[in-house]
Coordinates of C-alpha atoms in Angstrom, one line a residue:
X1 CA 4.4 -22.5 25.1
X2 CA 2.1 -20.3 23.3
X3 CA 0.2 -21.7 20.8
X4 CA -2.4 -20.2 17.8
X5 CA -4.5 -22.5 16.2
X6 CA -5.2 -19.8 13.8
X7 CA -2.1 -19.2 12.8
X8 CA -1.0 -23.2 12.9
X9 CA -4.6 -23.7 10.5
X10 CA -2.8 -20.5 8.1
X11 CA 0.8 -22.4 7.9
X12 CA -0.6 -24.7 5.5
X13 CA -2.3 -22.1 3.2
X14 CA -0.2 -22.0 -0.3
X15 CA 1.7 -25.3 1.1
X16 CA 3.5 -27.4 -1.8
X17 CA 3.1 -31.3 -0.5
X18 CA 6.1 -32.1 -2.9
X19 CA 8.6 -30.6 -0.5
X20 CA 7.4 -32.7 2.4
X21 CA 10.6 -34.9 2.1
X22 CA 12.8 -33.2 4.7
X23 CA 11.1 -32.9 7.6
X24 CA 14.0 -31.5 9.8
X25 CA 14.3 -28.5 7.6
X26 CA 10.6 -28.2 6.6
X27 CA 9.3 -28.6 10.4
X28 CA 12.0 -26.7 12.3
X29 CA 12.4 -24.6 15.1
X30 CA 14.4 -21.2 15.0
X31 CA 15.1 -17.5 16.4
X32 CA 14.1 -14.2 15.1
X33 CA 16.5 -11.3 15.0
X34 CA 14.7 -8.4 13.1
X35 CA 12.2 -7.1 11.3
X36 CA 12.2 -6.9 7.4
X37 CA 10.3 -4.8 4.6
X38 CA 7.1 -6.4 3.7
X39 CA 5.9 -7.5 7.5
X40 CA 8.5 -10.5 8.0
X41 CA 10.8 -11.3 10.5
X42 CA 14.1 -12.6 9.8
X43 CA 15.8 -15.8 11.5
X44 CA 18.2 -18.5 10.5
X45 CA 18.3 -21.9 9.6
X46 CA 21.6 -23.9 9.2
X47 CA 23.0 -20.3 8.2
X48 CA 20.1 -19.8 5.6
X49 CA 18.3 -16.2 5.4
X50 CA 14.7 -17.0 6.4
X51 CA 11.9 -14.5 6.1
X52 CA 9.1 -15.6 8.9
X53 CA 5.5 -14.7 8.0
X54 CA 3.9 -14.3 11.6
X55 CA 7.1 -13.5 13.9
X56 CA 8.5 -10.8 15.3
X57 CA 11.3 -10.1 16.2
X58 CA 13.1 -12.0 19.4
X59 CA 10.7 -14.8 19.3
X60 CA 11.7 -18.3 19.4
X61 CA 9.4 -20.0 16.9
X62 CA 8.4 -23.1 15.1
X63 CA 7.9 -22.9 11.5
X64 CA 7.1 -24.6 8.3
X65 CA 9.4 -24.0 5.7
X66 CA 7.3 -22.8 2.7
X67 CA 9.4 -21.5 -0.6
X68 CA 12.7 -22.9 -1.3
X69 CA 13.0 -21.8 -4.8
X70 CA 15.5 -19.0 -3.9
X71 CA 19.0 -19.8 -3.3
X72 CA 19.4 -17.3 -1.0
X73 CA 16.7 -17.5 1.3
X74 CA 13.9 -19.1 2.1
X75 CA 10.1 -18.2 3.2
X76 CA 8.8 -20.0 6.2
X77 CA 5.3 -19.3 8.5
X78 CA 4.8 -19.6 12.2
X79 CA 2.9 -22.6 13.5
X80 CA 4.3 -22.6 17.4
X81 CA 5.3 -19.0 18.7
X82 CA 7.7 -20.4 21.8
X83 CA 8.7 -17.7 23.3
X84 CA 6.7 -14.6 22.6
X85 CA 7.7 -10.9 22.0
X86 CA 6.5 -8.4 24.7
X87 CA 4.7 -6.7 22.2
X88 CA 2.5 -9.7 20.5
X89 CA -1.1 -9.2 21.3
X90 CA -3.9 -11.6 20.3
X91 CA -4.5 -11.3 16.7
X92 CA -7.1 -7.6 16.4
X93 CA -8.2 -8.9 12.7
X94 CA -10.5 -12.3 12.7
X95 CA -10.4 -12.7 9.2
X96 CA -6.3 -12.3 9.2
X97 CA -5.8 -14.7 12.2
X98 CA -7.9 -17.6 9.6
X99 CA -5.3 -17.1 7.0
X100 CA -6.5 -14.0 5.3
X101 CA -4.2 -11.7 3.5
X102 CA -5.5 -8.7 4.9
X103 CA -4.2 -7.4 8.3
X104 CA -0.6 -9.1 8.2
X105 CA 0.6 -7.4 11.4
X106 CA -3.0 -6.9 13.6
X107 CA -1.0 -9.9 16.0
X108 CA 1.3 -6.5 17.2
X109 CA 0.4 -3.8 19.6
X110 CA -0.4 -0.8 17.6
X111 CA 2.6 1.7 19.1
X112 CA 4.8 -1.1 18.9
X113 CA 4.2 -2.0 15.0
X114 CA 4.8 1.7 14.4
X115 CA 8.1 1.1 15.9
X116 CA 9.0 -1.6 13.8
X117 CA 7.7 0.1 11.0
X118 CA 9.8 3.1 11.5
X119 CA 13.1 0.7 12.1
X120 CA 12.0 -0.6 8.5
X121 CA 11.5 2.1 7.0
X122 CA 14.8 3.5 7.8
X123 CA 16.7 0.7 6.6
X124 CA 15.8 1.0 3.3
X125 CA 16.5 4.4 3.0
X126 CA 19.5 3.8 4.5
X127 CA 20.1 0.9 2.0
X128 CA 18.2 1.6 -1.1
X129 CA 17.7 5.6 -0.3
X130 CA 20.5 8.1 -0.6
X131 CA 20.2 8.6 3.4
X132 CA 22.4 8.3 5.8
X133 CA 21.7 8.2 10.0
X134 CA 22.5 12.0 10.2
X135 CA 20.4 12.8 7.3
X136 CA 17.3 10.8 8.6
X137 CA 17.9 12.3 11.7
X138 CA 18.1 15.9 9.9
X139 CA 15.0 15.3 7.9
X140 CA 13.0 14.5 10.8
X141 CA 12.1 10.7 10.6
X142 CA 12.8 10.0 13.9
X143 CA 10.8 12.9 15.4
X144 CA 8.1 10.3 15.5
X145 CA 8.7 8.0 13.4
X146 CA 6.0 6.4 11.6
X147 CA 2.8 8.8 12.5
X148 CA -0.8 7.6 13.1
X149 CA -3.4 8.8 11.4
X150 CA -6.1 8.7 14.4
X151 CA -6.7 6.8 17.5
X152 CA -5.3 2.7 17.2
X153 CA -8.1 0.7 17.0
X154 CA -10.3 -0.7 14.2
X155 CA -12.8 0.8 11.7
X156 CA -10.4 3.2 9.7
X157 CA -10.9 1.9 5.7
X158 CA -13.6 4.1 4.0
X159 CA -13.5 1.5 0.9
X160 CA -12.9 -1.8 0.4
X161 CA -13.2 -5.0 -1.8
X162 CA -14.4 -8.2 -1.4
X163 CA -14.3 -11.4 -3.0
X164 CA -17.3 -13.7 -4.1
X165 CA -16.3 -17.3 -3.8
X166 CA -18.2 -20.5 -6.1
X167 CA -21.1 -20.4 -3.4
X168 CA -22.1 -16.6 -3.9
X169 CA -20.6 -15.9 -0.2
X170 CA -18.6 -12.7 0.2
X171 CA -15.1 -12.4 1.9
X172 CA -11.4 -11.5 2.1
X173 CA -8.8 -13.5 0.1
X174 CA -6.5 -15.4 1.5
X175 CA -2.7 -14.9 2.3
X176 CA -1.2 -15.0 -1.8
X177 CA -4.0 -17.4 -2.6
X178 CA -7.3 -17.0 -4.9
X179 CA -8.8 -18.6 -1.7
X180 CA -11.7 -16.5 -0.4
X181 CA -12.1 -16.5 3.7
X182 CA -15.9 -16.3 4.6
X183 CA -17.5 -15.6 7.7
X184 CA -14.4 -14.5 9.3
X185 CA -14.6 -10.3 9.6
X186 CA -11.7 -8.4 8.7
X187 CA -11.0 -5.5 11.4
X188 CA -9.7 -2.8 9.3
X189 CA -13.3 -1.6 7.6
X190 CA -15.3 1.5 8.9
X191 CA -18.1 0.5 11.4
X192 CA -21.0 -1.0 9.4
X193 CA -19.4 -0.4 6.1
X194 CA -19.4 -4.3 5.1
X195 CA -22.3 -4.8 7.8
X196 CA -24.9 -7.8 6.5
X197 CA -22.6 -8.6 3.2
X198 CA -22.3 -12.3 5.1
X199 CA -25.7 -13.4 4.8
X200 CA -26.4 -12.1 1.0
X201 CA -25.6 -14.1 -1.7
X202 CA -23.6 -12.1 -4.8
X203 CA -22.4 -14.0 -8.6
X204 CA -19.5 -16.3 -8.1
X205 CA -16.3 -14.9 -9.1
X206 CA -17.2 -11.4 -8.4
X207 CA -16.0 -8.3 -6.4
X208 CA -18.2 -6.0 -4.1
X209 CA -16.9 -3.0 -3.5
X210 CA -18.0 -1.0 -0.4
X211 CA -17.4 2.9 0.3
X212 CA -18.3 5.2 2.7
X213 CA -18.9 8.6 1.5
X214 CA -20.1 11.5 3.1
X215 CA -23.6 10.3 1.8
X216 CA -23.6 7.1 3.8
X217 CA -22.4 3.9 2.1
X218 CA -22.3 2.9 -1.4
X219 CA -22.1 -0.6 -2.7
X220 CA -21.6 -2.3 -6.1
X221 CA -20.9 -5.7 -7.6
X222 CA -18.2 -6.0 -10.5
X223 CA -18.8 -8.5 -12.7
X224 CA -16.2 -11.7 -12.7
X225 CA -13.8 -11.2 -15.6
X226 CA -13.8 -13.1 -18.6
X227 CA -12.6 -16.7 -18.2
X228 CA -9.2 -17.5 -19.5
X229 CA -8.5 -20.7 -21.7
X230 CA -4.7 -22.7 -22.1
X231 CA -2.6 -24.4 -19.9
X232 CA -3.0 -23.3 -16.2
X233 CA 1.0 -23.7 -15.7
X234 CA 1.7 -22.0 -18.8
X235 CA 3.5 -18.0 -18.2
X236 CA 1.4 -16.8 -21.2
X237 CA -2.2 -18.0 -19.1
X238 CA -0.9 -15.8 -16.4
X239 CA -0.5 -13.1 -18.4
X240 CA -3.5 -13.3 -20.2
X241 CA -5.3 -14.0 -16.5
X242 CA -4.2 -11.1 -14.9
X243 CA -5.0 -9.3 -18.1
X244 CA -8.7 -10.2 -18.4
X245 CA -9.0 -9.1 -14.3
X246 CA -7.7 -5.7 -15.5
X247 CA -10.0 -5.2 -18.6
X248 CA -13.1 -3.6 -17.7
X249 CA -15.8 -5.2 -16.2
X250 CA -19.9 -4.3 -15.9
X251 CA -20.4 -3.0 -12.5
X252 CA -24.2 -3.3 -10.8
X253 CA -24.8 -0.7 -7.7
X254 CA -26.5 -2.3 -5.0
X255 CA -26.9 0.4 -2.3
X256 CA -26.1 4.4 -3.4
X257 CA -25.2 6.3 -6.4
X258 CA -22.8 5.3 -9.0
X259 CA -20.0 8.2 -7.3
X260 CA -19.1 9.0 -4.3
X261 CA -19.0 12.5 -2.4
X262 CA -15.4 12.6 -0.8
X263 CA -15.2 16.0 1.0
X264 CA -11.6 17.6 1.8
X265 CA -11.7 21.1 3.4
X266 CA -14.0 23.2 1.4
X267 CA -13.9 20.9 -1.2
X268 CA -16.1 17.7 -2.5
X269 CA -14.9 15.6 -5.1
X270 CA -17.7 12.9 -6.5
X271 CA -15.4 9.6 -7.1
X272 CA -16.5 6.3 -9.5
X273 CA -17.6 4.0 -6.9
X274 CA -14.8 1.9 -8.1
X275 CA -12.3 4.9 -8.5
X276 CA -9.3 5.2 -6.4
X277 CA -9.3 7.3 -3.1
X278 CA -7.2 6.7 -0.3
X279 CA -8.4 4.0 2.2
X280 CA -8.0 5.3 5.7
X281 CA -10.1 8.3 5.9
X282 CA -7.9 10.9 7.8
X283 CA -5.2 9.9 5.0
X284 CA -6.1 12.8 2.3
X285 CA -6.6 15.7 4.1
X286 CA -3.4 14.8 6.7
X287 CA -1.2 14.2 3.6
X288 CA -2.1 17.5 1.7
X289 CA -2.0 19.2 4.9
X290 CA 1.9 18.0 5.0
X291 CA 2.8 18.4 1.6
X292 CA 2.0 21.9 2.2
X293 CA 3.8 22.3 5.8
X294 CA 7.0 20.6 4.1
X295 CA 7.3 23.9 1.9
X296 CA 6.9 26.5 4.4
X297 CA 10.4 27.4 4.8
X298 CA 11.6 26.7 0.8
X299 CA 11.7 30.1 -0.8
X300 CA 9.4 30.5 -3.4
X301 CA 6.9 32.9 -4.1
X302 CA 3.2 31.5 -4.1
X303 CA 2.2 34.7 -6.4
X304 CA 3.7 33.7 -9.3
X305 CA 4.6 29.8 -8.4
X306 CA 3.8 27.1 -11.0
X307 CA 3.2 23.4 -10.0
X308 CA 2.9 19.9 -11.2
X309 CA 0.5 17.7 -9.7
X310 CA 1.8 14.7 -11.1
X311 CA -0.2 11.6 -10.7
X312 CA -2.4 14.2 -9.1
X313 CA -5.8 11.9 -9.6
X314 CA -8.6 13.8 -8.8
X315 CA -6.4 16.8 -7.5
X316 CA -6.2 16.7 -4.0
X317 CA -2.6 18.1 -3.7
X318 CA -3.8 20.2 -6.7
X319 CA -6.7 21.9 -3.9
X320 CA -4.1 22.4 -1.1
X321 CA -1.3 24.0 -3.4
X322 CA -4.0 26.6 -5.1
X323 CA -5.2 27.4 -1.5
X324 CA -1.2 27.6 0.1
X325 CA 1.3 27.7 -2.9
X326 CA 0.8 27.7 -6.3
X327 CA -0.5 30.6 -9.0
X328 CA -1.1 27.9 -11.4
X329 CA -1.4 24.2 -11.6
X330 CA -1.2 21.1 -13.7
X331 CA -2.8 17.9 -12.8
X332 CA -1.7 15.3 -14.8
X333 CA -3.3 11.6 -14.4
X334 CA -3.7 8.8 -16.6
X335 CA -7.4 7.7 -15.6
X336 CA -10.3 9.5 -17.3
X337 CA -12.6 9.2 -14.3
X338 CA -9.7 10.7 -12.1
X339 CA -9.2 13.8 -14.7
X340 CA -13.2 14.4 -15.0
X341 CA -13.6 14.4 -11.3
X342 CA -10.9 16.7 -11.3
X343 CA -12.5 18.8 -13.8
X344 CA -16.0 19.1 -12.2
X345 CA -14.4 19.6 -8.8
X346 CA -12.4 22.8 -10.2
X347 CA -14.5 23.6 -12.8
X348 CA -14.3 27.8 -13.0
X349 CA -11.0 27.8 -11.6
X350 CA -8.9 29.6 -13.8
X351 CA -5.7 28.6 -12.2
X352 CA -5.8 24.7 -12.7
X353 CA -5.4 22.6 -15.8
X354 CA -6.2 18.8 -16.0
X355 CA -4.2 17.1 -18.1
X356 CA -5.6 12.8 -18.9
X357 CA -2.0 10.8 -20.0
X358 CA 1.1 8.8 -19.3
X359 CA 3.2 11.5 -16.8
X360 CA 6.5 11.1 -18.6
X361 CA 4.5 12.2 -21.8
X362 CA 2.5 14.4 -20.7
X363 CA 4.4 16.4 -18.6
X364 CA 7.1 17.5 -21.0
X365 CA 4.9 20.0 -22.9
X366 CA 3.6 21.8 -19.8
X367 CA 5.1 25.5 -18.4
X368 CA 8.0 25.1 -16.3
X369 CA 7.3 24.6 -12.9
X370 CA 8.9 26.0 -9.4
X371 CA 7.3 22.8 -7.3
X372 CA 6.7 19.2 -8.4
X373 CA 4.5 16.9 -6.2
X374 CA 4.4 13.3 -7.3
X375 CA 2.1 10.4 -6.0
X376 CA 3.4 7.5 -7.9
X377 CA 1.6 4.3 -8.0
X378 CA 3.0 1.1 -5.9
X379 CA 5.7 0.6 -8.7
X380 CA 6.8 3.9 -8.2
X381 CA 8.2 6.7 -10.7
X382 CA 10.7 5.2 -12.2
X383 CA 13.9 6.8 -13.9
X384 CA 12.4 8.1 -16.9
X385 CA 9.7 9.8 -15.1
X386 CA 12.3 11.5 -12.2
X387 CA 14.9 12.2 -15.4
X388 CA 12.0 14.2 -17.0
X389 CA 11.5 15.9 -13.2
X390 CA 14.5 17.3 -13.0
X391 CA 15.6 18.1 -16.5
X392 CA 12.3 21.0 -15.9
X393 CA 14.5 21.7 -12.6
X394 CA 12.1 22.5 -10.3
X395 CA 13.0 24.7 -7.0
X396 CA 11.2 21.6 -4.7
X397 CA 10.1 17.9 -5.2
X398 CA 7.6 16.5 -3.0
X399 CA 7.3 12.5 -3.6
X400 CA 4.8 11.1 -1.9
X401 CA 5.7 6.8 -1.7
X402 CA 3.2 3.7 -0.8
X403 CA 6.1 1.2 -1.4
X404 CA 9.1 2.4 0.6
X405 CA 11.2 0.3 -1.7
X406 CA 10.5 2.2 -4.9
X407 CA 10.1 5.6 -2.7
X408 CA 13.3 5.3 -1.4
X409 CA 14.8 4.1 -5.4
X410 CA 13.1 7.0 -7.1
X411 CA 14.8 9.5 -3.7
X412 CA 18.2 8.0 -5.0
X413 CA 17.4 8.8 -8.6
X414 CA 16.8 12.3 -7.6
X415 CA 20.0 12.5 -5.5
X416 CA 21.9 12.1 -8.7
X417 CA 20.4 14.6 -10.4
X418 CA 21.4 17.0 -7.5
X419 CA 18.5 17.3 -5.2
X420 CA 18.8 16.6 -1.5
X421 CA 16.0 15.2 1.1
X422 CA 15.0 18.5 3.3
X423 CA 12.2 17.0 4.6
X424 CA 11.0 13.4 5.2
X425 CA 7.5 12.1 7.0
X426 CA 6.0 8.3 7.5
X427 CA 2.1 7.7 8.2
X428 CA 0.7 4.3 9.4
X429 CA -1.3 4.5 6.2
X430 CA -2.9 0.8 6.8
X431 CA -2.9 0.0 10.4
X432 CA -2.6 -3.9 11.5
X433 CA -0.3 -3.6 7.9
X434 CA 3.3 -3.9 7.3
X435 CA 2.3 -1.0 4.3
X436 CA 3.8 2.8 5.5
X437 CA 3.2 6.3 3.5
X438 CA 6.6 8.1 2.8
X439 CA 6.3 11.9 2.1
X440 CA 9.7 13.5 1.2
X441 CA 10.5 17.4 0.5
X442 CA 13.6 17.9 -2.0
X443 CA 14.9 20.7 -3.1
X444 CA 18.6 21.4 -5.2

């Protein structure tokens, strides 16, 4: 029998001692037949749908029965993997092995994950998508499935956040909890990026952010939001929590300058320590690279071609379509630091336009364009946004997805309004992850 106390010691994070009544269902033992979006595997249990953190597929497994609040399926985690998968490794991550959220899949061989993650992502384009077997085929998934982005192995994240627990001590949250996991290392980070963090001592409550730029490493403490009063099981102290956590909060650099040189090409964009940029550092320059290829064989005219660069941030599609594709562009991005990084980054360059507001605002008022990229946050597009797409009726969409759920919605959106997947790539974006990076090329 294999056994990991790790995983046994995570089972019980997030546990609700009021369900403890029914052992036999709460304490059971059961068989995985596949994999399912968001890194679970999916068994049975008296003809009940269960979703198993921790398994893989064609494992026998015991489990503890977490969530039964749905009436169609339950959530369980491994405590006892049985009868092992050929492909399940010791776990690569420490942190995620003592119950962190972080590396939810580092338990699988890294070729083999992609495999799963490739079977995944197919079923929900399949499902949710407007693609059929032949058309995945047709677009290419399968070529290679879900892609690496450099050699398996750990130290690919260029950024990161920690979190600063009552004691001052620095570490990864644990799995769905506020729980922070100290002195367990998460594998994912960039060799020395988080190096000596464990032995300092930062405010309770806080976040440290840690980037590697071209520049060597940059580090910063943001300030713990503002405490929330009322009734801890009320929906409205929720609310108002998650609020305060987005509001802005004082950040103090404690190693490098307040931005961060990001270099792409011929190009260096300085980025807000806590600004966004992709984590795994081959990401940006391999994504604009195939946002590009995906066009080569559409028929438009680069000379006089006009494109959107919608949720364009700080323009790194923008860079790669001037340089390939475009006469003219429009970035459009709702985050000020995004636009003026943007801005310095292009400043002289006649042929781009930065544009700070909502996209399906915004948008509307700019020249017609020929292409359309799109790099939606986790939530995706949405319907108003992909409605406002193709009423300007480009010649080519490119979405780019970092939830293939909502990639795969906002592809069936577009499918109604008479555009048809040409194209379609998938990046391990977040290795050790369940997370994959969609690219899609559409055109009418």
């Amino acid at each position: 029998m294999y056994t990991d106390p790790a995983t046994r010691a995570a089972a019980w994070v997030g546990r609700n001692d009021a369900d403890m009544t029914d052992l036999n269902v709460l304490d059971t033992e059961l068989e995985t037949v596949r994999m399912a979006n968001g890194g679970d595997a999916v068994g049975h249990v008296d003809g009940r749908v269960v979703f198993v953190r921790g398994a893989l597929p064609g494992e026998r497994v015991r489990v503890r029965i977490e969530d039964r609040s749905n009436d169609r399926f339950w959530r369980a985690v491994v405590t006892d993997v049985l009868d092992p998968a050929p492909d399940r490794v010791p776990p690569a991550c420490e942190a995620a092995a003592h119950g962190a959220g972080c590396c939810d899949l580092s338990f699988v061989e890294p070729a083999a994950a992609r495999r799963l993650k490739t079977g995944v992502t197919a079923d929900v384009l399949r499902r949710i998508g407007p693609l059929t077997d032949d058309g995945l085929a047709a677009a290419g998934l399968f070529d290679e499935g879900v892609r690496a982005l450099g050699p398996d192995g750990e130290g690919w994240r260029i950024r990161t956040r920690l979190f600063v627990d009552d004691q001052g001590r620095a570490g990864v949250h644990a799995w769905h909890a506020s729980t922070v996991i100290v002195g367990h290392h998460c594998s994912a980070p960039l060799a020395g990026l988080v190096a000596g963090l464990d032995v300092e001592r930062f405010t309770p409550g806080a976040e440290i952010v840690a980037v590697a730029g071209a520049d060597g490493r940059h580090l910063a403490e943001i300030a713990p939001p503002e405490p929330v009063r009322g009734d801890r099981g009320d929906r409205r102290h929720v609310q108002r929590t998650r609020r305060s956590r987005a509001a802005a909060r004082s950040t103090r650099m404690l190693g490098g300058a307040e931005t961060v040189p990001h270099t792409v090409g011929d190009r260096t964009w300085d980025i807000g320590v806590n600004g966004f940029w992709q984590a795994h550092r081959a990401a940006p320059a391999t994504y604009a690279a195939t946002v590009v290829a995906m066009m080569e064989n559409v028929d438009v005219d680069p000379a006089g071609t006009v494109a959107w660069d919608l949720y364009g941030g700080a323009g790194i599609y923008a860079g790669a379509l001037l340089d390939n594709a475009a006469a003219q562009v429009h970035v459009v991005d709702s985050d000020a630091g995004a636009i003026s990084a943007a801005s310095t980054t292009f400043a002289g360059e006649a042929r781009l336009r930065a544009h700070r507001g909502e996209v399906a605002e915004t948008a509307v008022g700019l020249p017609s364009p020929d292409i359309v990229v799109l790099d939606p946050p986790r939530t995706g597009a949405g319907r108003a946004v992909i409605d406002m797409i193709a009423a300007a009726d480009p010649r080519v969409v490119v979405h780019v997805g970092c939830d293939v759920g909502r990639f795969a919605r906002d592809l069936a959106f577009l499918a109604e309004r008479g555009y048809r997947v040409r194209a379609l790539r998938a990046f391990d974006a977040f290795p050790g992850t369940h997370h994959v990076e969609t690219i899609a090329c559409l055109t009418r």
